[in-house]
Coordinates of N, CA and C in Angstrom, one line a residue:
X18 N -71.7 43.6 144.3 CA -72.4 44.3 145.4 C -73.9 44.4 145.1
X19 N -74.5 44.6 146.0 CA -76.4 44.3 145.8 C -76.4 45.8 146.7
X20 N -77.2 46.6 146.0 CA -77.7 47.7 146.5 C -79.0 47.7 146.6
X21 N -79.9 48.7 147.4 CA -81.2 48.6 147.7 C -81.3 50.0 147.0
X22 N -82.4 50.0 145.7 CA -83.3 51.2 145.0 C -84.2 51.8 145.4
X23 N -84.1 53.2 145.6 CA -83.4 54.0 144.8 C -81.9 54.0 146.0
X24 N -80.6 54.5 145.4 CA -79.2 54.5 145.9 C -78.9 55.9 145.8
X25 N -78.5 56.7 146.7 CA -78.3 57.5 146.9 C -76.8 58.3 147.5
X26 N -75.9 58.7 146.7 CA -74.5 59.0 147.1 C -74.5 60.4 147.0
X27 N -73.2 60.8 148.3 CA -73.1 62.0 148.4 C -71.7 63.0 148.3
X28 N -71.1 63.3 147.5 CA -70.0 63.7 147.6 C -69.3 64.6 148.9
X29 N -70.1 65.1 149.2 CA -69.7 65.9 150.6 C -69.5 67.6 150.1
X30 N -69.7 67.8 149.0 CA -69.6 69.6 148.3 C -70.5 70.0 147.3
X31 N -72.2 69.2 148.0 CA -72.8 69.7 147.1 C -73.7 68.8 145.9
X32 N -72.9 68.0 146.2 CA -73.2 66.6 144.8 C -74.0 65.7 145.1
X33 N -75.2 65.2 144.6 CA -75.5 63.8 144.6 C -76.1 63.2 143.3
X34 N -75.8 62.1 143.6 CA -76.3 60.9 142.4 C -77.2 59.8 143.0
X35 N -78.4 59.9 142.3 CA -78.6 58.6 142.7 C -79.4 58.1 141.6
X36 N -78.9 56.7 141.9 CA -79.1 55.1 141.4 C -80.3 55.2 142.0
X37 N -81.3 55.4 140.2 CA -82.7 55.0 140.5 C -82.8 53.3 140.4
X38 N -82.8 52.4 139.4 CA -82.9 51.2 139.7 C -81.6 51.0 138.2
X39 N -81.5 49.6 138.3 CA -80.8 48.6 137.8 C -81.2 47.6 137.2
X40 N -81.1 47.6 135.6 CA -82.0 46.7 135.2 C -80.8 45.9 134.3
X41 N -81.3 44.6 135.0 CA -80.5 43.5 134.2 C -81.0 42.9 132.8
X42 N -79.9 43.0 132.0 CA -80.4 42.9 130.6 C -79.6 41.9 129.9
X43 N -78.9 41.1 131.2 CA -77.7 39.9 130.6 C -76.3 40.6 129.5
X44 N -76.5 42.0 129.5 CA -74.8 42.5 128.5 C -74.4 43.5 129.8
X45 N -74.3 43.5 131.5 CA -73.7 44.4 132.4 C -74.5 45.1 132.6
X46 N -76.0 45.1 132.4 CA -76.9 45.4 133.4 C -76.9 47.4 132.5
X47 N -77.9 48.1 133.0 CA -78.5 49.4 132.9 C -78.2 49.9 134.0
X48 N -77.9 51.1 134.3 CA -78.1 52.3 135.5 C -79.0 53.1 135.0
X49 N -80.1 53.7 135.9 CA -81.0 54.9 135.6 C -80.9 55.3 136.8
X50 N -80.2 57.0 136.0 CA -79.7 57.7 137.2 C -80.3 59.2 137.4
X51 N -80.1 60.0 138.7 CA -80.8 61.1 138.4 C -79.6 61.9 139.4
X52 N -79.3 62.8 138.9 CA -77.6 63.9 139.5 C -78.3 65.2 139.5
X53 N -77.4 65.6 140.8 CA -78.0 66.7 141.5 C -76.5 67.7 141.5
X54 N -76.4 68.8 140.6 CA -74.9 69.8 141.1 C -74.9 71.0 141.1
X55 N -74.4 71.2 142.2 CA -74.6 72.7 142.5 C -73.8 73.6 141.6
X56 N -73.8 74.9 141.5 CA -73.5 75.2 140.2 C -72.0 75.7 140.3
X57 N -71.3 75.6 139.2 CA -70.4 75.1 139.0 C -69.1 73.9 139.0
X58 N -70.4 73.1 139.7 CA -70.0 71.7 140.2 C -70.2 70.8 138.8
X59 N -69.1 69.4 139.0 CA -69.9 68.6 138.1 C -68.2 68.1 138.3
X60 N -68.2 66.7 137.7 CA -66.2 65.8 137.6 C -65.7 66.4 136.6
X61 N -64.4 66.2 136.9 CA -63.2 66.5 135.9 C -63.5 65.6 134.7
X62 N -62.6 65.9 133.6 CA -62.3 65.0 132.3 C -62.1 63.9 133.0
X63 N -62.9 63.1 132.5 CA -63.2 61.3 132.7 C -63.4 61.0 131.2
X64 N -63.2 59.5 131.5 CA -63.8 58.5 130.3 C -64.3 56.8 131.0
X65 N -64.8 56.3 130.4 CA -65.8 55.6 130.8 C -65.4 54.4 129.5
X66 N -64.7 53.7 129.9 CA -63.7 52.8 128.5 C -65.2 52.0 128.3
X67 N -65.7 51.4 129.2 CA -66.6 50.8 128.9 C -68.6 50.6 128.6
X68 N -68.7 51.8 128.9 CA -69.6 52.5 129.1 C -70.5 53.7 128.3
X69 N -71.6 53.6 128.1 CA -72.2 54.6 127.4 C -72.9 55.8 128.3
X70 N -73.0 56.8 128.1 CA -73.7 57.4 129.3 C -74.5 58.7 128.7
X71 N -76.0 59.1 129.4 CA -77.0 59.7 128.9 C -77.3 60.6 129.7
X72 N -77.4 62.1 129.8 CA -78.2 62.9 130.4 C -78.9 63.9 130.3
X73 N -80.8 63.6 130.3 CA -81.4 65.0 129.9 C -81.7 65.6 131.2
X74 N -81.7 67.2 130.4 CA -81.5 68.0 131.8 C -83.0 68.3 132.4
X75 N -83.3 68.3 133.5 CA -84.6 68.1 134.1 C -85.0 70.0 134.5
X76 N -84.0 70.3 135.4 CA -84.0 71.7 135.5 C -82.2 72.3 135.9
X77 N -82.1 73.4 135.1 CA -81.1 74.0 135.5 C -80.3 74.4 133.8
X78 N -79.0 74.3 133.3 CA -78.2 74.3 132.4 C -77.0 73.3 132.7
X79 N -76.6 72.8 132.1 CA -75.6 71.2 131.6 C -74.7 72.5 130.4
X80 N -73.3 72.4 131.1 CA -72.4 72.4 129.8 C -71.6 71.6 129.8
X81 N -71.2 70.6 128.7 CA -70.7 69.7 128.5 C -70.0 70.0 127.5
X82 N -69.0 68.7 127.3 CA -67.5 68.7 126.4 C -67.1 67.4 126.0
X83 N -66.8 67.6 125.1 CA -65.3 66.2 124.5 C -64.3 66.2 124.2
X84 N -63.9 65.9 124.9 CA -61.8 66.4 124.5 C -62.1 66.4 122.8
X85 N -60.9 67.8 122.9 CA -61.0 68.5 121.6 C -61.9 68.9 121.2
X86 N -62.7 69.2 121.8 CA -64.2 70.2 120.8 C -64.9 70.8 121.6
X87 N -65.4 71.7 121.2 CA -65.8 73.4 121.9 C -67.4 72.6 123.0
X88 N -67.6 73.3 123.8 CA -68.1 73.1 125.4 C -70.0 73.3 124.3
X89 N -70.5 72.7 125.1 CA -72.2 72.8 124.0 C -72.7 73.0 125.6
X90 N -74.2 73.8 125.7 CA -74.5 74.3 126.5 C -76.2 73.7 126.4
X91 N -76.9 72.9 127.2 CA -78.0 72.5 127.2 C -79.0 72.9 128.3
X92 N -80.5 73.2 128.2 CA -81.6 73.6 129.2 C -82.3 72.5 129.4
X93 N -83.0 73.0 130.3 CA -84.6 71.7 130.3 C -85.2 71.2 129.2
X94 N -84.9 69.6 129.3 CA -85.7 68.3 128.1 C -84.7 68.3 127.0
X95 N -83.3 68.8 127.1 CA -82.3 68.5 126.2 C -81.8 67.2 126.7
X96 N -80.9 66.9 125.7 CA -79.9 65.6 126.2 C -78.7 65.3 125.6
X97 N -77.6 65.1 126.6 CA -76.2 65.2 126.2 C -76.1 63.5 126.2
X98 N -75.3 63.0 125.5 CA -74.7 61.9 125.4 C -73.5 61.3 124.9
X99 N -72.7 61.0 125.8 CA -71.4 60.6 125.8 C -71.4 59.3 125.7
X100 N -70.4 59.1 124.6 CA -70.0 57.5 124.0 C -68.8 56.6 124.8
X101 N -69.1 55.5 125.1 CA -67.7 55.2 125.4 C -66.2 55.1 124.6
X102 N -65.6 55.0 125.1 CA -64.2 55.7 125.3 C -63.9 57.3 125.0
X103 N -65.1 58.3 125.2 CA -65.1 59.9 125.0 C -64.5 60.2 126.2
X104 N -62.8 60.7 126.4 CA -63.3 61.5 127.2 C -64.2 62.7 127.5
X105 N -64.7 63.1 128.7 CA -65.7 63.6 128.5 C -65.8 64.6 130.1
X106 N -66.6 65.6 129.4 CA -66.8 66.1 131.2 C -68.0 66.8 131.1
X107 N -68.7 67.1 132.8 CA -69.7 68.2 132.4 C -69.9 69.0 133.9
X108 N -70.3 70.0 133.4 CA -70.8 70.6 135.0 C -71.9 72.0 134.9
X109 N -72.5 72.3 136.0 CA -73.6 72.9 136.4 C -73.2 74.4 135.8
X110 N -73.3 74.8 134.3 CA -73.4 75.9 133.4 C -74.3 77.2 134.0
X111 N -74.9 76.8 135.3 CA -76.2 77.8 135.4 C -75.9 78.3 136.5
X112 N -77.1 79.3 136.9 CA -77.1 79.5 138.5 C -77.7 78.8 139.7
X113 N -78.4 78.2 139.1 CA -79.7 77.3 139.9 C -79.2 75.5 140.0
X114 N -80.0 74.6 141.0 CA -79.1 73.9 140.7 C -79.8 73.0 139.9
X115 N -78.6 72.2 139.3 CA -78.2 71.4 137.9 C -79.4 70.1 138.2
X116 N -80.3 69.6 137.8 CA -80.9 68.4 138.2 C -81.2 67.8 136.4
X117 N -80.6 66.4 136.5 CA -80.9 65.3 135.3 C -81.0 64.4 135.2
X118 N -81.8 63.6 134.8 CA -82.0 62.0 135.2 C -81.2 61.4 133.3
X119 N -81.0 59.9 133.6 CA -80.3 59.7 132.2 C -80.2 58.1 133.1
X120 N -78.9 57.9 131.8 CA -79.2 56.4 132.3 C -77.1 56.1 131.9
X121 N -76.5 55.1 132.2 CA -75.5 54.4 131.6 C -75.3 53.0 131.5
X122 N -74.9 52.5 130.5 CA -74.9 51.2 130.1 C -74.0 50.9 128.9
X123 N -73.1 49.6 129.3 CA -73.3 48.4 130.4 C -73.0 49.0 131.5
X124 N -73.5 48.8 132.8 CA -73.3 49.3 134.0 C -72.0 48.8 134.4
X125 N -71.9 47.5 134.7 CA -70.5 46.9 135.1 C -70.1 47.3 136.9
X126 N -69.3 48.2 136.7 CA -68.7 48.0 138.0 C -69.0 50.0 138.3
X127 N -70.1 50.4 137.7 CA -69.9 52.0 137.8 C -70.6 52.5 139.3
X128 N -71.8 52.0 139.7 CA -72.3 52.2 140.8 C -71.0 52.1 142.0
X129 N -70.1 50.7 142.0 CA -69.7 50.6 143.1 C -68.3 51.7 143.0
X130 N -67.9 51.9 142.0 CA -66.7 53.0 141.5 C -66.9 54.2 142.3
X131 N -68.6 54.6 141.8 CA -68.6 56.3 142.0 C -68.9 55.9 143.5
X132 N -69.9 54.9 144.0 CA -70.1 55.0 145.7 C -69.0 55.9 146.3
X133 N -68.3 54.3 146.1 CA -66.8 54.5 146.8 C -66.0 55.8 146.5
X134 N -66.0 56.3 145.1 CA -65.1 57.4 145.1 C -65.3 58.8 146.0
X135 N -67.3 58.5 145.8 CA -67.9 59.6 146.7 C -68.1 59.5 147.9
X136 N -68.1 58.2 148.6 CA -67.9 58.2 149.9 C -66.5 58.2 150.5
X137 N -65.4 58.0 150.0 CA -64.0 58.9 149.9 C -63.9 60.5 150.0
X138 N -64.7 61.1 149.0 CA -64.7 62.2 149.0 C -65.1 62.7 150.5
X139 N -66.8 62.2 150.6 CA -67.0 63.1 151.4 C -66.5 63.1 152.6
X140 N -65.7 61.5 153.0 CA -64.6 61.6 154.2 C -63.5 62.6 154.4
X141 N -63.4 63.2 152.9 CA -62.0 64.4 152.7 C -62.7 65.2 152.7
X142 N -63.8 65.6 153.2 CA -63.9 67.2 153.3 C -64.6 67.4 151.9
X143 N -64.9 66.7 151.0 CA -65.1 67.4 149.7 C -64.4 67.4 148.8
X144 N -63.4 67.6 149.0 CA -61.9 67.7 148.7 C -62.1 66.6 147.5
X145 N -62.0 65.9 147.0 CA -61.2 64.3 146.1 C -61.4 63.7 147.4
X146 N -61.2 62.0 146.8 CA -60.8 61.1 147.4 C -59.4 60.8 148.5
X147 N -59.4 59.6 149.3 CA -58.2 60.3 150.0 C -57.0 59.5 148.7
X148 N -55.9 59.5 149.3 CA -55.2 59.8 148.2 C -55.1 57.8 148.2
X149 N -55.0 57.1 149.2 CA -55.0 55.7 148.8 C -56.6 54.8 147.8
X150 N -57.3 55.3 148.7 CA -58.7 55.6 148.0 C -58.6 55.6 146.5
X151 N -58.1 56.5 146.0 CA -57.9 57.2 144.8 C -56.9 55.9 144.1
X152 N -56.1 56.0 144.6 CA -55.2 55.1 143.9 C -55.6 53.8 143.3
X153 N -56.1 53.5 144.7 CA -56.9 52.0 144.4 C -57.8 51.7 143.5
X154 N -59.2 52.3 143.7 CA -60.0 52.2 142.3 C -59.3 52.7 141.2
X155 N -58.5 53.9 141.0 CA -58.0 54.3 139.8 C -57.6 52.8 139.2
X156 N -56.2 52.2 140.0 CA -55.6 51.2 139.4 C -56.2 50.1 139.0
X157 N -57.4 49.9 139.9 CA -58.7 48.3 140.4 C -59.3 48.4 139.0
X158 N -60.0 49.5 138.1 CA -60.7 49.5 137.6 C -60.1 50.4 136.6
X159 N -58.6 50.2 136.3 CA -58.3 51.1 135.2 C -58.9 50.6 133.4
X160 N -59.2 49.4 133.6 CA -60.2 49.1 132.4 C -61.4 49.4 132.0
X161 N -62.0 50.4 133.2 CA -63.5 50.6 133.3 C -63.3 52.0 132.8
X162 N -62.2 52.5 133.9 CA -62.5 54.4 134.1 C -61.7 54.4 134.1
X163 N -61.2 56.0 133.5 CA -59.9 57.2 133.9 C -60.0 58.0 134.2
X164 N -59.5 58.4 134.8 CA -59.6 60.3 135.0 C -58.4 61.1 134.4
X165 N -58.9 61.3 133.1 CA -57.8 61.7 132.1 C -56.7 63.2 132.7
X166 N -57.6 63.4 133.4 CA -56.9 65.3 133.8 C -55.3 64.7 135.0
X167 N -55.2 63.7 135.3 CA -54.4 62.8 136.5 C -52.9 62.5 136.0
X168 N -52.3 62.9 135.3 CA -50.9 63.0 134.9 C -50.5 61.8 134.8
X169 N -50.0 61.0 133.5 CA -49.5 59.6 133.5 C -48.1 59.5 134.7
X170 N -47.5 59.8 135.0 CA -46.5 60.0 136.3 C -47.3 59.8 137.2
X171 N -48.2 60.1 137.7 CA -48.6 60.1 138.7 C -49.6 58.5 138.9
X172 N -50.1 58.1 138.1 CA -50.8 57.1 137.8 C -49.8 55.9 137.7
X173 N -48.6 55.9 136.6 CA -47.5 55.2 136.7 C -46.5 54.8 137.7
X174 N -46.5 56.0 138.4 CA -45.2 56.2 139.6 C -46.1 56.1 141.1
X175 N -47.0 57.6 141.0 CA -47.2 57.4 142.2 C -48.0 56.8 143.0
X176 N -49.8 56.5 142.1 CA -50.2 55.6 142.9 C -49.8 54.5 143.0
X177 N -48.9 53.5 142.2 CA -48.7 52.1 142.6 C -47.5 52.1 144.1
X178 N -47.0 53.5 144.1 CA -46.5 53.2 145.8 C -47.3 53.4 146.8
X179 N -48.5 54.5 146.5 CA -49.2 54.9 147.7 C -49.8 53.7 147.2
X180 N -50.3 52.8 146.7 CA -51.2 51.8 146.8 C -50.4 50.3 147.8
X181 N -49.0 50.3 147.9 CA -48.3 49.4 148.1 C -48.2 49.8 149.7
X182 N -48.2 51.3 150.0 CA -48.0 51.8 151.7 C -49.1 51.5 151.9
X183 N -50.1 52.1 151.2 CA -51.5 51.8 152.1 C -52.0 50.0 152.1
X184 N -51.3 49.6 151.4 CA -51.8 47.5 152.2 C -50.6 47.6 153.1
X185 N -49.2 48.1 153.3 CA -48.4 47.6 154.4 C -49.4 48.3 155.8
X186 N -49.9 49.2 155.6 CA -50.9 49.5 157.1 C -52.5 49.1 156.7
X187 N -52.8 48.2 155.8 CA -54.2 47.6 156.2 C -55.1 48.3 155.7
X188 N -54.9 49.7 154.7 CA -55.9 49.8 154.3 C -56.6 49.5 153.2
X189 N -56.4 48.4 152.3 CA -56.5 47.8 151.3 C -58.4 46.7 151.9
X190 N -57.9 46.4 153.1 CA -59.0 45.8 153.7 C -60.6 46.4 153.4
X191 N -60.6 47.7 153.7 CA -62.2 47.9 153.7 C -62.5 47.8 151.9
X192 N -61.4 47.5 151.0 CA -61.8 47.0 149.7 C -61.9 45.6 149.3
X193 N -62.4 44.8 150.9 CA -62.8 42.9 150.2 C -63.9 42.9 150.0
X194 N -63.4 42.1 149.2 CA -65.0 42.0 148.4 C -65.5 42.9 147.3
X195 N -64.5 43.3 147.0 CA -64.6 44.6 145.6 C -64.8 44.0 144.2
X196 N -66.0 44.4 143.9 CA -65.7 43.6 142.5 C -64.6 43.1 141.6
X197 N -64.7 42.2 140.8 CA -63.8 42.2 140.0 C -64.0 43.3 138.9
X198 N -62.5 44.2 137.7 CA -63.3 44.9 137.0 C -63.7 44.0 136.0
X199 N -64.5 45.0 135.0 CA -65.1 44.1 133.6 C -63.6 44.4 132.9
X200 N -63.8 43.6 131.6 CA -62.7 43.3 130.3 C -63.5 44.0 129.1
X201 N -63.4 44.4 128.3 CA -63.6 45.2 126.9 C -63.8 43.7 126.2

C-alpha cells in the first residue's frame, strides 16, 4: 500500500495515530509516528512478533507494561521502549491528553494493520473492530501481531469460522490487495 505523509488514523473514541513519514532503509522500512490518547485510552496487551517500537512522551503521562512486570509511569522527554516479541501495552496514565512521537521498525505491514484495525473500529462505534474485520487481520498477519488479551479458543475456534461466513457473503473483498504478511 502507498500512503500519502503525514497519515493520519482515527479510532473513533478518542485516538489517533499518525504516520509522520516512512523511511526506506531496505530491512522493512521505518515508521515515525506521533499518537494522540485521551486519558485512560491507549490498546490492550499486544506484541509486535516482528517489530521494535519507541515512544517519547511529548505532553501528558505514558504508563506502560510488560507482561509479568510491574506498570512504569513516564512524563515529558521520557521514552518507553518495547522490544519485539514483548508483549506489551500502554495507555494515557494522566489527566490531560497523552501526546508522543517515536518511531517502529522494521515497519512491514504495521501502518496497513492499525489503518484497517482503526478504520474498523471507528465503523463500530469505537467499540473494537467488527468482528470479521478482527478476525481477518488477526489471522492475515498472525506472524506480525497478536493481541495476547484474545483467548486461544477464540483465535483457534472462533475466528476461522467467522472468517469463513464472512467470504461466503463477500466480505473478504474490501481486503484485495492486502499485503502479503512479513516472515521472521
Amino acid at each position: 500500500m502507498k500512503y500519502t505523509y503525514p497519515h493520519t488514523i482515527d479510532n473513533g473514541s478518542g485516538e489517533q495515530l499518525t504516520f509522520l513519514q516512512y523511511i526506506d532503509d531496505g530491512q522493512g522500512g521505518m515508521l515515525e509516528i506521533e499518537n494522540r490518547v485521551h486519558p485512560g485510552g491507549g490498546p490492550p496487551m499486544h506484541v509486535h512478533h516482528l517489530q521494535d517500537e519507541s515512544l517519547t512522551v511529548i505532553q501528558g503521562k505514558i504508563g506502560a507494561q510488560v507482561a509479568g512486570k510491574q506498570p512504569t509511569f513516564h512524563g515529558p522527554g521520557e521514552t518507553v521502549t518495547f522490544l519485539r516479541g514483548e508483549s506489551h501495552r500502554f495507555w494515557n496514565a494522566g489527566e490531560d491528553m497523552l501526546i508522543c512521537k517515536g518511531w517502529a521498525k522494521p515497519a512491514y505491514n504495521l501502518e496497513f494493520f492499525l489503518t484497517e484495525i482503526y478504520r474498523s473500529t471507528k465503523g463500530n462505534g469505537g467499540k473494537g473492530p467488527s468482528a470479521f474485520d478482527g478476525a481477518f487481520l488477526a489471522l492475515k498477519y498472525k506472524s506480525e501481531f497478536d493481541l495476547v488479551e484474545i483467548p486461544t479458543f477464540v483465535k483457534k475456534v472462533i475466528f476461522p469460522i467467522t472468517l469463513m461466513l464472512g467470504k461466503l457473503v463477500g466480505k473478504h473483498r474490501r481486503f484485495d490487495g492486502a499485503p502479503e504478511p512479513a516472515k521472521a
